Amino acid sequence: MSRLILPLLLGAALSAAPAEIRQYATRVDILPDGSGKATATLTVAGDPLETVEIPVGFKARGYALAEGPQGLRLEPHGSAVKVILPAAPGPHTFTFTFTALDAFIPEAVPEGEKAKLPANSRVVRHAFVQTFEAPIGAYSVEAALPAGYRFQAIKEALPKVRKTESEPRVRLGAAGGRQTATLRVNNLKQGDAAAMTLEAMSSSRSPLWFVAGLVIAGLYLFLFRDMVQTRR
Amino acid sequence: MEKMVLSSKTREAQSPTERWMRYLGFPGGILLFLILYYLPAGAGLSGAAQTGTACFALALVWWVTEPFPTYVTSLILMFLLLVTRTSPAKPIMDVLGMEVIWLNLLAFILSSMLVKTRLAKRMALWLIIKFGRKASWALLAFVILQLALAPLIPATAARCVMTLPLIIVVGTIYGSTEQTPNAFGKNLLLLNLAGISVLTSVTMTGSSANLVAVGFIQSMTGHRVYYMDWMVAGAPIAILTMLIMWFVGRKFLFPIAPEDQLPKVEGGLELVEQQHKAMGGFSFQEKKALVIFGVVLFLWMTDIFHMRWFGVEISAPFAALVGAVLVLFPRYGVLQWSEADIPWHLLIFSAGAYAGGLALEDTGAAEWGVRTLFGGMNLKSIPFGAAFTIITAVMMYSHLLTTSKTVRTIILIPIIITMSKALGWDPVSMALPAALCIDWVVGLPISGKPNVILFSTNQYTVGDNFKYGMVTCTVGMVLLVISAATWFHWIGITPSFWAMPK
């Protein structure tokens, strides 16, 4: 009996190597209604038929597998998705889509407290905590704003940029005429958070500064004209 | 000489051109602000970064043309940063607690001590008697002094604080005061400003940013830059630049009139000698000042050993703080608080300038500007020499965009290394010469801590600083390019100047 159990235990111990996410890239196209159409592409190494719970970093629903190896299945699990790997050995690369909820929302101001953002500001927030034993090789999230909006400021970007890194944690850019913010972290270890919070506003500027600037400049030129008048 | 005060009075506009500059500078600043504010946004730029750039540009125009005193412009800038939502209130207010502001404040307590005890006067008279019988030799003496101090005291601000009383008194002897600034004073202050920064690049331990650059070169290319490698490349360029500026400054930039070539003390050099003799031996107060200054100097020079000796590092401002405590100590000190001449208006100017500079960094505007500049260049179809000239020029002049040498190093050196690899050049051939430009922060009064401190003497304008700084950087650039074409190639740092990318 022990001759049978020992190889089984050994086999189990050897096969219990933790699942490893080698690459995890998400793109979220934010819609004016506050939700986002997200597409996540991952490369995961794990045991055959192993179930891997993958957080998506947003409140989410409507998970659907878009592309992947035969036998790979998804099971929704709140703000995470359970992925059942196929029987064939990996690593496996697959893509799934989901709807990110509350991806683009006005600031929530608790009653009796002061607002920290103007009424027309929206907040884009993503927060992901790495729960896997093995580090994630490359993690990235790209959020694209609806047309007519731009990022006002990057309020939070985690983890903090290390002294040896030359790239900012969150980089702004553009794709298809829309402004994007991309969070990128390499070698994300267990327990580390990868998060970004950005404030977005309408991309059109108020004419107030233009009017005020012209009035003040005109007043100065009139009131201080003696500076350049020839004294008689 | 004993009663020098750094007043907050705005300098009167001298010529009609200056009056017109002041008059039109105000609407000019507003116009630039509006253009930058309403320009279509760059994709990589946040709203706050664009607004911050507009605010900083407005302030820069006002600092240069001076429609208001510089400190009023700083206060306006701080308010603008808040109302345009470039920065929250806390980081704007926090700048008044920054290391450089504290160092500035403490520096003036120590300077007041040296002036009150007449130690600064004694040292200045001695310097004039020994080296300063002519204005040109007095200026050269300061170049040599800064060169000698650079390897000993790594903190540029500390070096500036240490030499400031001497600079002010020598300036006074040659007739340059805050009320009557002359060309000698401008040359003296700006030559010291350039000397303090440029001569820091003589050694790789001259500043922590130099070491960060060396670290990047080693980690990204595997090439170790040794102390002597840096010095062999950097020292001749820095020293030659300073000698050229010593000549160019007094001959072309701010020509010293023949009557200002000699000490302007009534009675001439004989009187200087008489005054020096009349001072007699060191007074007890002077000896106390000397001991206090010695303690501060000792702490500045030995900062790398502090952790071992004291279990804590006493940074440059804290060393000055120790000095200030001794200076102001009741009964045994040298000064009373009311005797300390602290130019608060200058601290406010510095605070506003730093708030603006930090906003450019924090919002990513400075980083975006530099990347856009590099991204828009096609360096693949040009010879090494041309690419070298462009890359080192960006490194040299980019100090106008940021107030931190370290931030500039962290942004630019990795880009330069990566770009050189992509072009097929040895990355060290670009990165090491670029690293030699890190410390040349001489263009504006806010580009470095010594600049802020020296600007407080109120003897030159932002425009004077810009003119002198740009000429210094351009002289350095020309020397770097000539070096790349000649002896950098001979000692193996650079490939042939006309080589094309592989």
XYZ file of C-alpha atoms in Angstrom, chain A residues 72-216:
145
model
C -10.322 26.287 -21.356
C -13.426 27.462 -19.465
C -14.426 30.591 -17.545
C -16.632 30.872 -14.463
C -17.673 34.353 -13.208
C -16.811 34.989 -9.584
C -17.712 38.604 -8.701
C -14.751 40.901 -9.383
C -12.716 37.903 -10.411
C -13.038 35.170 -12.946
C -12.284 31.500 -12.394
C -10.364 30.003 -15.278
C -10.263 26.245 -15.635
C -7.174 25.390 -17.633
C -7.367 22.763 -20.358
C -6.026 19.218 -19.929
C -3.201 19.909 -22.349
C 0.058 21.219 -20.826
C 0.568 24.992 -20.946
C 1.397 27.782 -20.845
C -1.916 28.965 -22.319
C -2.671 32.311 -23.874
C -6.290 33.373 -23.913
C -8.475 36.474 -24.170
C -11.733 37.180 -22.393
C -14.032 40.174 -22.362
C -16.147 41.658 -19.608
C -18.052 44.780 -18.728
C -16.283 46.967 -16.176
C -18.824 48.693 -13.946
C -18.284 52.098 -12.362
C -15.148 52.577 -14.423
C -15.866 56.274 -14.978
C -17.861 57.815 -12.179
C -18.403 61.170 -10.487
C -16.729 61.547 -7.086
C -18.797 60.054 -4.285
C -19.117 62.691 -1.543
C -20.397 61.306 1.781
C -23.049 63.487 3.356
C -21.641 66.332 5.434
C -18.192 66.097 3.858
C -16.544 68.518 1.438
C -16.202 67.604 -2.228
C -12.602 67.159 -3.360
C -13.283 67.405 -7.089
C -15.385 69.765 -9.231
C -18.901 68.596 -10.076
C -18.045 67.932 -13.735
C -15.058 65.703 -12.921
C -15.142 61.944 -13.351
C -12.871 59.403 -11.701
C -11.236 56.456 -13.472
C -10.085 53.893 -10.923
C -8.400 50.512 -11.233
C -7.090 48.499 -8.295
C -5.527 45.072 -8.610
C -3.912 43.055 -5.833
C -1.532 40.296 -6.831
C -2.523 37.153 -4.910
C -0.428 34.580 -6.738
C 2.606 33.025 -5.182
C 4.636 33.464 -8.383
C 5.185 37.036 -9.596
C 3.297 38.299 -12.642
C 5.920 38.863 -15.332
C 4.243 41.818 -17.043
C 1.039 43.501 -15.924
C -0.643 46.339 -17.794
C -3.998 48.090 -17.969
C -4.913 50.628 -20.624
C -7.987 52.791 -20.106
C -9.312 54.823 -23.055
C -11.569 57.803 -22.278
C -14.734 58.527 -24.260
C -14.292 61.134 -27.004
C -14.598 64.685 -25.666
C -12.859 63.917 -22.370
C -9.255 64.241 -21.237
C -7.313 63.314 -18.129
C -6.903 66.252 -15.768
C -4.493 64.586 -13.342
C -3.038 61.281 -12.226
C -4.153 61.107 -8.596
C -2.582 57.768 -7.674
C -0.205 55.309 -9.316
C 0.973 52.179 -7.516
C 3.450 50.682 -6.916
C 5.666 53.737 -6.534
C 8.324 54.062 -9.228
C 11.627 52.592 -8.060
C 14.863 54.571 -8.433
C 16.083 52.155 -11.098
C 12.971 52.645 -13.249
C 13.001 55.429 -15.815
C 9.402 55.115 -17.023
C 6.532 56.715 -15.092
C 4.106 54.175 -13.619
C 1.170 55.583 -15.563
C 1.769 56.996 -19.025
C -0.801 59.041 -20.936
C -1.164 58.585 -24.670
C -3.735 58.421 -27.441
C -5.384 55.700 -29.511
C -8.062 56.206 -32.136
C -8.487 59.873 -31.253
C -9.142 59.085 -27.573
C -6.814 59.810 -24.678
C -5.491 56.719 -22.893
C -3.775 56.024 -19.578
C -1.606 52.931 -19.302
C -0.485 51.423 -16.013
C 2.489 49.110 -16.454
C 4.265 47.003 -13.831
C 6.871 44.315 -14.372
C 7.537 41.508 -11.919
C 4.492 42.171 -9.739
C 5.013 40.175 -6.554
C 2.460 38.531 -4.243
C 0.720 41.126 -2.071
C 1.715 44.054 -4.314
C -1.018 46.376 -5.518
C -1.109 47.726 -9.061
C -3.498 50.649 -9.029
C -4.249 53.913 -10.743
C -6.745 56.670 -10.034
C -7.170 59.437 -12.553
C -9.379 62.461 -12.753
C -10.992 63.148 -16.124
C -12.818 66.234 -17.398
C -14.346 67.545 -20.570
C -11.574 68.398 -23.038
C -13.073 71.776 -23.908
C -11.702 74.715 -21.885
C -13.870 77.380 -20.304
C -13.519 80.833 -21.964
C -13.325 82.426 -18.500
C -9.507 82.606 -18.461
C -9.470 84.180 -21.902
C -11.886 86.941 -20.895
C -10.224 87.519 -17.514
C -6.758 87.600 -19.110
C -7.734 90.163 -21.704
C -9.491 92.397 -19.164
C -6.569 92.335 -16.699
